[in-house]
PDB file of C-alpha atoms in Angstrom:
ATOM      1  CA  UNK A   1     104.613  90.156  98.926  1.00  0.00           C
ATOM      2  CA  UNK A   2     101.262  90.266  99.203  1.00  0.00           C
ATOM      3  CA  UNK A   3     100.792  93.870  99.591  1.00  0.00           C
ATOM      4  CA  UNK A   4     102.880  94.319  96.243  1.00  0.00           C
ATOM      5  CA  UNK A   5     100.910  91.828  94.396  1.00  0.00           C
ATOM      6  CA  UNK A   6      97.500  93.345  95.424  1.00  0.00           C
ATOM      7  CA  UNK A   7      98.329  96.687  94.341  1.00  0.00           C
ATOM      8  CA  UNK A   8      99.996  95.431  90.921  1.00  0.00           C
ATOM      9  CA  UNK A   9      96.853  93.197  90.204  1.00  0.00           C
ATOM     10  CA  UNK A  10      94.720  96.416  91.165  1.00  0.00           C
ATOM     11  CA  UNK A  11      96.688  98.576  88.846  1.00  0.00           C
ATOM     12  CA  UNK A  12      96.710  96.083  85.997  1.00  0.00           C
ATOM     13  CA  UNK A  13      93.128  95.819  86.019  1.00  0.00           C
ATOM     14  CA  UNK A  14      92.725  99.690  85.692  1.00  0.00           C
ATOM     15  CA  UNK A  15      95.305  99.940  83.043  1.00  0.00           C
ATOM     16  CA  UNK A  16      93.097  99.484  79.903  1.00  0.00           C
ATOM     17  CA  UNK A  17      96.055  97.961  78.590  1.00  0.00           C
ATOM     18  CA  UNK A  18      97.937 101.311  78.629  1.00  0.00           C
ATOM     19  CA  UNK A  19     101.248 102.403  80.158  1.00  0.00           C
ATOM     20  CA  UNK A  20     101.090 103.284  84.021  1.00  0.00           C
ATOM     21  CA  UNK A  21     102.818 102.732  87.187  1.00  0.00           C
ATOM     22  CA  UNK A  22     101.542  99.539  89.101  1.00  0.00           C
ATOM     23  CA  UNK A  23     103.577  99.961  92.156  1.00  0.00           C
ATOM     24  CA  UNK A  24     104.550 103.275  93.612  1.00  0.00           C
ATOM     25  CA  UNK A  25     106.371 102.464  96.915  1.00  0.00           C
ATOM     26  CA  UNK A  26     107.992 105.805  96.658  1.00  0.00           C
ATOM     27  CA  UNK A  27     104.954 107.508  97.774  1.00  0.00           C
ATOM     28  CA  UNK A  28     105.361 106.234 101.226  1.00  0.00           C
ATOM     29  CA  UNK A  29     101.853 104.571 101.177  1.00  0.00           C
ATOM     30  CA  UNK A  30     103.224 101.025 101.337  1.00  0.00           C
ATOM     31  CA  UNK A  31     105.246 100.495 104.442  1.00  0.00           C
ATOM     32  CA  UNK A  32     108.490  98.734 104.050  1.00  0.00           C
ATOM     33  CA  UNK A  33     108.458  99.178 100.250  1.00  0.00           C
ATOM     34  CA  UNK A  34     109.524 102.764  99.939  1.00  0.00           C
ATOM     35  CA  UNK A  35     112.395 101.761  97.737  1.00  0.00           C
ATOM     36  CA  UNK A  36     110.356 100.065  95.034  1.00  0.00           C
ATOM     37  CA  UNK A  37     108.500 101.191  91.953  1.00  0.00           C
ATOM     38  CA  UNK A  38     107.160  99.032  89.176  1.00  0.00           C
ATOM     39  CA  UNK A  39     106.215 100.431  85.844  1.00  0.00           C
ATOM     40  CA  UNK A  40     103.961  98.847  83.102  1.00  0.00           C
ATOM     41  CA  UNK A  41     104.601  99.192  79.403  1.00  0.00           C
ATOM     42  CA  UNK A  42     102.094  96.330  78.257  1.00  0.00           C
ATOM     43  CA  UNK A  43     103.020  93.689  78.254  1.00  0.00           C
ATOM     44  CA  UNK A  44     106.293  94.391  80.014  1.00  0.00           C
ATOM     45  CA  UNK A  45     107.070  95.413  83.674  1.00  0.00           C
ATOM     46  CA  UNK A  46     110.146  97.386  84.876  1.00  0.00           C
ATOM     47  CA  UNK A  47     111.051  97.072  88.611  1.00  0.00           C
ATOM     48  CA  UNK A  48     113.286  99.509  89.989  1.00  0.00           C
ATOM     49  CA  UNK A  49     115.033  99.334  93.544  1.00  0.00           C
ATOM     50  CA  UNK A  50     116.310 102.363  95.157  1.00  0.00           C
ATOM     51  CA  UNK A  51     118.285 100.737  97.731  1.00  0.00           C
ATOM     52  CA  UNK A  52     120.271  97.411  98.192  1.00  0.00           C
ATOM     53  CA  UNK A  53     117.899  94.279  98.090  1.00  0.00           C
ATOM     54  CA  UNK A  54     118.802  90.696  98.742  1.00  0.00           C
ATOM     55  CA  UNK A  55     119.051  88.749  95.431  1.00  0.00           C
ATOM     56  CA  UNK A  56     116.787  86.075  96.866  1.00  0.00           C
ATOM     57  CA  UNK A  57     114.224  88.592  97.431  1.00  0.00           C
ATOM     58  CA  UNK A  58     114.393  90.094  94.070  1.00  0.00           C
ATOM     59  CA  UNK A  59     114.041  86.550  92.706  1.00  0.00           C
ATOM     60  CA  UNK A  60     110.948  86.009  94.671  1.00  0.00           C
ATOM     61  CA  UNK A  61     109.402  89.271  93.292  1.00  0.00           C
ATOM     62  CA  UNK A  62     110.480  88.192  89.893  1.00  0.00           C
ATOM     63  CA  UNK A  63     108.763  84.664  90.090  1.00  0.00           C
ATOM     64  CA  UNK A  64     105.629  86.298  91.615  1.00  0.00           C
ATOM     65  CA  UNK A  65     105.323  88.603  88.778  1.00  0.00           C
ATOM     66  CA  UNK A  66     106.150  86.021  86.274  1.00  0.00           C
ATOM     67  CA  UNK A  67     102.853  84.062  87.321  1.00  0.00           C
ATOM     68  CA  UNK A  68     100.433  87.034  86.520  1.00  0.00           C
ATOM     69  CA  UNK A  69      99.360  86.221  83.035  1.00  0.00           C
ATOM     70  CA  UNK A  70      99.418  89.995  81.930  1.00  0.00           C
ATOM     71  CA  UNK A  71     103.223  90.301  82.312  1.00  0.00           C
ATOM     72  CA  UNK A  72     105.351  88.823  79.467  1.00  0.00           C
ATOM     73  CA  UNK A  73     108.716  90.146  80.650  1.00  0.00           C
ATOM     74  CA  UNK A  74     110.458  91.810  83.431  1.00  0.00           C
ATOM     75  CA  UNK A  75     113.351  94.333  83.486  1.00  0.00           C
ATOM     76  CA  UNK A  76     115.008  94.764  86.887  1.00  0.00           C
ATOM     77  CA  UNK A  77     117.111  97.918  87.691  1.00  0.00           C
ATOM     78  CA  UNK A  78     119.170  98.804  90.647  1.00  0.00           C
ATOM     79  CA  UNK A  79     119.630 102.350  91.474  1.00  0.00           C
ATOM     80  CA  UNK A  80     121.575 102.162  94.967  1.00  0.00           C
ATOM     81  CA  UNK A  81     122.895 105.552  95.967  1.00  0.00           C
ATOM     82  CA  UNK A  82     126.363 106.164  95.207  1.00  0.00           C
ATOM     83  CA  UNK A  83     126.621 103.083  93.005  1.00  0.00           C
ATOM     84  CA  UNK A  84     125.036 104.174  89.761  1.00  0.00           C
ATOM     85  CA  UNK A  85     122.392 102.211  88.061  1.00  0.00           C
ATOM     86  CA  UNK A  86     122.485  98.742  86.581  1.00  0.00           C
ATOM     87  CA  UNK A  87     119.837  96.490  85.049  1.00  0.00           C
ATOM     88  CA  UNK A  88     119.055  93.261  83.318  1.00  0.00           C
ATOM     89  CA  UNK A  89     116.091  91.473  81.684  1.00  0.00           C
ATOM     90  CA  UNK A  90     115.148  88.949  84.332  1.00  0.00           C
ATOM     91  CA  UNK A  91     112.947  86.962  81.920  1.00  0.00           C
ATOM     92  CA  UNK A  92     110.986  87.534  78.682  1.00  0.00           C
ATOM     93  CA  UNK A  93     111.949  88.993  75.471  1.00  0.00           C
ATOM     94  CA  UNK A  94     111.963  92.786  76.354  1.00  0.00           C
ATOM     95  CA  UNK A  95     112.660  95.138  73.665  1.00  0.00           C
ATOM     96  CA  UNK A  96     115.025  97.679  73.678  1.00  0.00           C
ATOM     97  CA  UNK A  97     112.669 100.048  71.831  1.00  0.00           C
ATOM     98  CA  UNK A  98     108.834  99.695  71.711  1.00  0.00           C
ATOM     99  CA  UNK A  99     105.515 101.499  71.320  1.00  0.00           C
ATOM    100  CA  UNK A 100     103.161 101.961  74.218  1.00  0.00           C
ATOM    101  CA  UNK A 101      99.970 103.901  74.563  1.00  0.00           C
ATOM    102  CA  UNK A 102      98.504 106.530  77.048  1.00  0.00           C
ATOM    103  CA  UNK A 103      95.021 108.248  76.559  1.00  0.00           C
ATOM    104  CA  UNK A 104      94.896 106.602  73.337  1.00  0.00           C
ATOM    105  CA  UNK A 105      97.973 108.084  71.908  1.00  0.00           C
ATOM    106  CA  UNK A 106     101.267 106.246  71.011  1.00  0.00           C
ATOM    107  CA  UNK A 107     104.783 106.937  72.322  1.00  0.00           C
ATOM    108  CA  UNK A 108     108.279 105.211  72.035  1.00  0.00           C
ATOM    109  CA  UNK A 109     109.796 104.048  75.216  1.00  0.00           C
ATOM    110  CA  UNK A 110     112.921 102.135  75.974  1.00  0.00           C
ATOM    111  CA  UNK A 111     112.056  99.691  78.916  1.00  0.00           C
ATOM    112  CA  UNK A 112     115.635  98.994  79.362  1.00  0.00           C
ATOM    113  CA  UNK A 113     117.001 102.192  79.632  1.00  0.00           C
ATOM    114  CA  UNK A 114     118.613 102.629  83.134  1.00  0.00           C
ATOM    115  CA  UNK A 115     116.886 106.094  83.947  1.00  0.00           C
ATOM    116  CA  UNK A 116     114.108 107.811  81.847  1.00  0.00           C
ATOM    117  CA  UNK A 117     112.186 105.450  79.561  1.00  0.00           C
ATOM    118  CA  UNK A 118     110.979 108.211  77.456  1.00  0.00           C
ATOM    119  CA  UNK A 119     107.537 108.921  79.083  1.00  0.00           C
ATOM    120  CA  UNK A 120     107.264 110.360  82.421  1.00  0.00           C
ATOM    121  CA  UNK A 121     104.128 108.371  83.540  1.00  0.00           C
ATOM    122  CA  UNK A 122     103.148 110.651  86.439  1.00  0.00           C
ATOM    123  CA  UNK A 123     102.296 113.371  84.131  1.00  0.00           C
ATOM    124  CA  UNK A 124      99.377 111.675  82.558  1.00  0.00           C
ATOM    125  CA  UNK A 125      96.773 113.944  84.045  1.00  0.00           C
ATOM    126  CA  UNK A 126      98.764 117.024  82.773  1.00  0.00           C
ATOM    127  CA  UNK A 127      98.631 115.654  79.349  1.00  0.00           C
ATOM    128  CA  UNK A 128      95.000 114.727  79.622  1.00  0.00           C
ATOM    129  CA  UNK A 129      94.416 118.627  80.465  1.00  0.00           C
ATOM    130  CA  UNK A 130      96.247 119.708  77.503  1.00  0.00           C
ATOM    131  CA  UNK A 131      94.341 117.192  75.337  1.00  0.00           C
ATOM    132  CA  UNK A 132      91.086 118.479  76.572  1.00  0.00           C
ATOM    133  CA  UNK A 133      92.071 122.260  76.749  1.00  0.00           C
ATOM    134  CA  UNK A 134      94.343 122.563  73.772  1.00  0.00           C
ATOM    135  CA  UNK A 135      91.775 122.953  71.085  1.00  0.00           C
ATOM    136  CA  UNK A 136      92.605 125.927  68.701  1.00  0.00           C
ATOM    137  CA  UNK A 137      95.523 127.051  71.080  1.00  0.00           C
ATOM    138  CA  UNK A 138      99.138 128.043  70.221  1.00  0.00           C
ATOM    139  CA  UNK A 139     101.264 125.999  72.706  1.00  0.00           C
ATOM    140  CA  UNK A 140     104.792 126.324  73.977  1.00  0.00           C
ATOM    141  CA  UNK A 141     106.267 123.047  75.373  1.00  0.00           C
ATOM    142  CA  UNK A 142     109.215 124.041  77.579  1.00  0.00           C
ATOM    143  CA  UNK A 143     111.770 121.204  78.635  1.00  0.00           C
ATOM    144  CA  UNK A 144     109.825 119.068  76.214  1.00  0.00           C
ATOM    145  CA  UNK A 145     111.875 115.970  76.544  1.00  0.00           C
ATOM    146  CA  UNK A 146     110.267 113.592  73.958  1.00  0.00           C
ATOM    147  CA  UNK A 147     107.312 115.790  73.310  1.00  0.00           C
ATOM    148  CA  UNK A 148     104.543 113.761  74.900  1.00  0.00           C
ATOM    149  CA  UNK A 149     102.765 117.235  75.843  1.00  0.00           C
ATOM    150  CA  UNK A 150     102.816 118.352  72.182  1.00  0.00           C
ATOM    151  CA  UNK A 151     101.388 115.076  70.805  1.00  0.00           C
ATOM    152  CA  UNK A 152      98.538 115.207  73.312  1.00  0.00           C
ATOM    153  CA  UNK A 153      97.948 118.956  72.422  1.00  0.00           C
ATOM    154  CA  UNK A 154      97.836 118.326  68.781  1.00  0.00           C
ATOM    155  CA  UNK A 155      95.497 115.400  69.378  1.00  0.00           C
ATOM    156  CA  UNK A 156      93.079 117.894  71.218  1.00  0.00           C
ATOM    157  CA  UNK A 157      93.086 120.218  68.396  1.00  0.00           C
ATOM    158  CA  UNK A 158      95.961 122.783  69.024  1.00  0.00           C
ATOM    159  CA  UNK A 159      96.700 124.785  66.142  1.00  0.00           C
ATOM    160  CA  UNK A 160     100.584 124.639  66.721  1.00  0.00           C
ATOM    161  CA  UNK A 161     102.982 123.533  69.285  1.00  0.00           C
ATOM    162  CA  UNK A 162     106.722 124.750  69.850  1.00  0.00           C
ATOM    163  CA  UNK A 163     108.773 122.142  71.579  1.00  0.00           C
ATOM    164  CA  UNK A 164     111.988 123.225  73.248  1.00  0.00           C
ATOM    165  CA  UNK A 165     114.616 121.033  74.854  1.00  0.00           C
ATOM    166  CA  UNK A 166     118.488 121.066  74.810  1.00  0.00           C
ATOM    167  CA  UNK A 167     118.755 117.347  74.129  1.00  0.00           C
ATOM    168  CA  UNK A 168     118.944 116.763  70.555  1.00  0.00           C
ATOM    169  CA  UNK A 169     118.288 113.100  71.183  1.00  0.00           C
ATOM    170  CA  UNK A 170     115.022 113.767  72.967  1.00  0.00           C
ATOM    171  CA  UNK A 171     114.069 116.042  70.417  1.00  0.00           C
ATOM    172  CA  UNK A 172     114.525 113.364  67.816  1.00  0.00           C
ATOM    173  CA  UNK A 173     112.284 110.920  69.639  1.00  0.00           C
ATOM    174  CA  UNK A 174     109.696 113.661  69.861  1.00  0.00           C
ATOM    175  CA  UNK A 175     109.744 113.929  66.083  1.00  0.00           C
ATOM    176  CA  UNK A 176     109.346 110.193  66.020  1.00  0.00           C
ATOM    177  CA  UNK A 177     106.326 110.247  68.428  1.00  0.00           C
ATOM    178  CA  UNK A 178     104.667 112.864  66.209  1.00  0.00           C
ATOM    179  CA  UNK A 179     105.167 110.624  63.131  1.00  0.00           C
ATOM    180  CA  UNK A 180     103.988 107.699  65.125  1.00  0.00           C
ATOM    181  CA  UNK A 181     100.433 109.414  65.593  1.00  0.00           C
ATOM    182  CA  UNK A 182     100.340 110.667  62.299  1.00  0.00           C
ATOM    183  CA  UNK A 183     100.796 114.401  63.045  1.00  0.00           C
ATOM    184  CA  UNK A 184     101.662 116.727  60.084  1.00  0.00           C
ATOM    185  CA  UNK A 185     104.918 118.650  60.600  1.00  0.00           C
ATOM    186  CA  UNK A 186     103.483 122.039  59.772  1.00  0.00           C
ATOM    187  CA  UNK A 187     101.716 122.084  63.123  1.00  0.00           C
ATOM    188  CA  UNK A 188     104.875 121.568  65.150  1.00  0.00           C
ATOM    189  CA  UNK A 189     108.172 123.353  65.665  1.00  0.00           C
ATOM    190  CA  UNK A 190     111.038 121.439  67.206  1.00  0.00           C
ATOM    191  CA  UNK A 191     113.908 123.692  68.912  1.00  0.00           C
ATOM    192  CA  UNK A 192     116.826 121.659  70.246  1.00  0.00           C
ATOM    193  CA  UNK A 193     118.822 124.311  71.999  1.00  0.00           C
ATOM    194  CA  UNK A 194     119.733 125.729  75.554  1.00  0.00           C
ATOM    195  CA  UNK A 195     116.790 127.825  76.467  1.00  0.00           C
ATOM    196  CA  UNK A 196     118.807 130.030  78.833  1.00  0.00           C
ATOM    197  CA  UNK A 197     121.192 130.955  75.940  1.00  0.00           C
ATOM    198  CA  UNK A 198     118.561 132.706  73.818  1.00  0.00           C
ATOM    199  CA  UNK A 199     115.076 133.265  74.170  1.00  0.00           C
ATOM    200  CA  UNK A 200     114.640 135.220  70.962  1.00  0.00           C
ATOM    201  CA  UNK A 201     113.538 132.292  68.703  1.00  0.00           C
ATOM    202  CA  UNK A 202     110.927 131.230  71.176  1.00  0.00           C
ATOM    203  CA  UNK A 203     109.494 134.893  71.699  1.00  0.00           C
ATOM    204  CA  UNK A 204     109.356 135.301  67.882  1.00  0.00           C
ATOM    205  CA  UNK A 205     107.024 132.372  67.406  1.00  0.00           C
ATOM    206  CA  UNK A 206     104.635 133.677  70.409  1.00  0.00           C
ATOM    207  CA  UNK A 207     102.478 134.858  71.773  1.00  0.00           C
ATOM    208  CA  UNK A 208     101.174 131.574  73.121  1.00  0.00           C
ATOM    209  CA  UNK A 209      97.906 130.602  74.461  1.00  0.00           C
ATOM    210  CA  UNK A 210      99.222 127.997  76.663  1.00  0.00           C
ATOM    211  CA  UNK A 211     102.705 127.328  78.055  1.00  0.00           C
ATOM    212  CA  UNK A 212     103.759 124.204  79.895  1.00  0.00           C
ATOM    213  CA  UNK A 213     106.734 124.181  82.135  1.00  0.00           C
ATOM    214  CA  UNK A 214     107.940 120.840  82.931  1.00  0.00           C
ATOM    215  CA  UNK A 215     111.659 121.024  83.909  1.00  0.00           C
ATOM    216  CA  UNK A 216     113.904 118.234  85.237  1.00  0.00           C
ATOM    217  CA  UNK A 217     113.785 118.353  89.137  1.00  0.00           C
ATOM    218  CA  UNK A 218     117.451 118.534  89.591  1.00  0.00           C
ATOM    219  CA  UNK A 219     120.094 118.357  86.782  1.00  0.00           C
ATOM    220  CA  UNK A 220     123.479 120.019  87.483  1.00  0.00           C
ATOM    221  CA  UNK A 221     124.619 121.748  84.462  1.00  0.00           C
ATOM    222  CA  UNK A 222     121.377 122.180  82.882  1.00  0.00           C
ATOM    223  CA  UNK A 223     118.602 123.036  85.524  1.00  0.00           C
ATOM    224  CA  UNK A 224     118.591 123.541  89.283  1.00  0.00           C
ATOM    225  CA  UNK A 225     115.043 124.604  90.354  1.00  0.00           C
ATOM    226  CA  UNK A 226     116.114 127.045  93.285  1.00  0.00           C
ATOM    227  CA  UNK A 227     118.056 128.998  90.819  1.00  0.00           C
ATOM    228  CA  UNK A 228     116.742 128.513  87.141  1.00  0.00           C
ATOM    229  CA  UNK A 229     112.775 128.239  87.719  1.00  0.00           C
ATOM    230  CA  UNK A 230     112.750 131.912  88.310  1.00  0.00           C
ATOM    231  CA  UNK A 231     114.449 132.710  85.215  1.00  0.00           C
ATOM    232  CA  UNK A 232     111.883 130.791  83.187  1.00  0.00           C
ATOM    233  CA  UNK A 233     108.916 132.335  84.999  1.00  0.00           C
ATOM    234  CA  UNK A 234     110.057 136.002  84.628  1.00  0.00           C
ATOM    235  CA  UNK A 235     109.754 135.467  80.830  1.00  0.00           C
ATOM    236  CA  UNK A 236     106.127 134.496  80.764  1.00  0.00           C
ATOM    237  CA  UNK A 237     104.668 138.043  80.498  1.00  0.00           C
ATOM    238  CA  UNK A 238     106.833 138.533  77.309  1.00  0.00           C
ATOM    239  CA  UNK A 239     105.607 135.261  75.908  1.00  0.00           C
ATOM    240  CA  UNK A 240     101.637 135.429  76.629  1.00  0.00           C
ATOM    241  CA  UNK A 241      98.769 137.854  76.613  1.00  0.00           C
ATOM    242  CA  UNK A 242      95.660 138.337  78.500  1.00  0.00           C
ATOM    243  CA  UNK A 243      93.917 134.887  78.962  1.00  0.00           C
ATOM    244  CA  UNK A 244      96.891 132.888  78.232  1.00  0.00           C
ATOM    245  CA  UNK A 245      97.387 129.719  80.586  1.00  0.00           C
ATOM    246  CA  UNK A 246     100.456 128.119  82.326  1.00  0.00           C
ATOM    247  CA  UNK A 247     100.954 124.766  83.625  1.00  0.00           C
ATOM    248  CA  UNK A 248     103.906 125.072  85.892  1.00  0.00           C
ATOM    249  CA  UNK A 249     105.267 121.639  86.900  1.00  0.00           C
ATOM    250  CA  UNK A 250     107.742 120.627  89.625  1.00  0.00           C
ATOM    251  CA  UNK A 251     108.539 117.155  91.089  1.00  0.00           C
ATOM    252  CA  UNK A 252     110.964 117.868  93.778  1.00  0.00           C
ATOM    253  CA  UNK A 253     109.862 116.472  97.278  1.00  0.00           C
ATOM    254  CA  UNK A 254     111.821 119.346  98.911  1.00  0.00           C
ATOM    255  CA  UNK A 255     109.596 122.133  97.396  1.00  0.00           C
ATOM    256  CA  UNK A 256     106.035 122.172  97.792  1.00  0.00           C
ATOM    257  CA  UNK A 257     103.418 124.086  96.005  1.00  0.00           C
ATOM    258  CA  UNK A 258     104.320 127.317  97.909  1.00  0.00           C
ATOM    259  CA  UNK A 259     107.666 127.031  96.244  1.00  0.00           C
ATOM    260  CA  UNK A 260     106.000 127.794  92.595  1.00  0.00           C
ATOM    261  CA  UNK A 261     103.387 129.935  94.131  1.00  0.00           C
ATOM    262  CA  UNK A 262     105.853 132.334  95.522  1.00  0.00           C
ATOM    263  CA  UNK A 263     107.897 132.540  92.227  1.00  0.00           C
ATOM    264  CA  UNK A 264     104.713 133.392  90.219  1.00  0.00           C
ATOM    265  CA  UNK A 265     103.717 135.957  92.678  1.00  0.00           C
ATOM    266  CA  UNK A 266     107.166 137.730  92.737  1.00  0.00           C
ATOM    267  CA  UNK A 267     107.564 137.644  88.900  1.00  0.00           C
ATOM    268  CA  UNK A 268     104.266 137.392  87.332  1.00  0.00           C
ATOM    269  CA  UNK A 269     101.590 139.262  89.412  1.00  0.00           C
ATOM    270  CA  UNK A 270      99.418 139.510  86.306  1.00  0.00           C
ATOM    271  CA  UNK A 271      98.763 135.620  86.536  1.00  0.00           C
ATOM    272  CA  UNK A 272      96.182 134.142  88.886  1.00  0.00           C
ATOM    273  CA  UNK A 273      96.271 130.840  90.275  1.00  0.00           C
ATOM    274  CA  UNK A 274      93.441 128.444  89.385  1.00  0.00           C
ATOM    275  CA  UNK A 275      94.085 125.108  90.612  1.00  0.00           C
ATOM    276  CA  UNK A 276      96.530 122.260  91.280  1.00  0.00           C
ATOM    277  CA  UNK A 277      95.816 119.348  88.990  1.00  0.00           C
ATOM    278  CA  UNK A 278      95.317 115.922  90.658  1.00  0.00           C
ATOM    279  CA  UNK A 279      98.112 113.386  90.126  1.00  0.00           C
ATOM    280  CA  UNK A 280      97.283 110.037  88.747  1.00  0.00           C
ATOM    281  CA  UNK A 281      95.680 107.549  91.118  1.00  0.00           C
ATOM    282  CA  UNK A 282      98.556 105.041  90.427  1.00  0.00           C
ATOM    283  CA  UNK A 283     100.862 107.603  92.046  1.00  0.00           C
ATOM    284  CA  UNK A 284      99.609 107.539  95.606  1.00  0.00           C
ATOM    285  CA  UNK A 285     101.251 109.897  97.999  1.00  0.00           C
ATOM    286  CA  UNK A 286     101.276 109.747 101.871  1.00  0.00           C
ATOM    287  CA  UNK A 287     102.274 113.392 101.787  1.00  0.00           C
ATOM    288  CA  UNK A 288     100.788 115.347  98.831  1.00  0.00           C
ATOM    289  CA  UNK A 289     103.429 118.049  98.844  1.00  0.00           C
ATOM    290  CA  UNK A 290     106.339 115.583  98.264  1.00  0.00           C
ATOM    291  CA  UNK A 291     104.723 114.312  95.149  1.00  0.00           C
ATOM    292  CA  UNK A 292     104.441 116.009  91.630  1.00  0.00           C
ATOM    293  CA  UNK A 293     102.906 119.507  91.557  1.00  0.00           C
ATOM    294  CA  UNK A 294     101.182 120.699  88.572  1.00  0.00           C
ATOM    295  CA  UNK A 295      99.751 124.191  89.024  1.00  0.00           C
ATOM    296  CA  UNK A 296      97.387 125.849  86.501  1.00  0.00           C
ATOM    297  CA  UNK A 297      97.630 129.800  86.118  1.00  0.00           C
ATOM    298  CA  UNK A 298      95.638 132.293  83.868  1.00  0.00           C
ATOM    299  CA  UNK A 299      96.934 135.606  82.826  1.00  0.00           C
ATOM    300  CA  UNK A 300      94.273 138.130  83.909  1.00  0.00           C
ATOM    301  CA  UNK A 301      95.486 141.316  81.905  1.00  0.00           C
TER     302      UNK A 301
END
């Protein structure tokens, strides 16, 4: 327990009262706790267990977190393989929907939701990059989910962002996130449809100066990386021009950076690899290649 609380306290002190991960056991940097992650949506924490754990141990963790003055409520989620997910509010009045902040921007999240809360915390450095490099750019945000990249891009001065996601619910939350940050609608386009059924509308709204590709790692029926990522990358030449940049993201531990680099080399030889963005310090990884990959490319001609 000392290992967990030491890391939690460190991350809370670094949070500036913004959302972040306060314990990342899944990165295999904390031996014996690979099954546990704890996310922070001030002032509430969400603990997720990826294998069966004794109820008494969960209770001990719960009480230890309750003793920290920063944390006013705790959600416990159990995601044991083959048993689905279940969750409950261990203590505190944790809302179903709330606002949280990241990089000075606001987003709606659902801390009690049993899978994705509405904001992928490991992508913070990608959103920081688009905020710092999006000025006067036309941005295409593919697999936009709740459009956090779009909010960050507009905050950084982007001229226009096109968000594409097949989930109407996610796009609706994306609209709410833009309203939450007082972003005018004429600077943003929302397309709630299956990208693989038609690229026409996306192509018509281009060309784009920056394209963000942030698909789900593995989601049968909508996206399987080994099969579908190539379909996206081969479209990049039609959507960009010389000087355009691409952020290609992937978060499957089975595929390292070479997976994306080979796809880009095969399908887009006009694009040159620039750098891999650093992952947030609150997501330590014992093996970097198993963590989130965010690769920056630029079109040379």
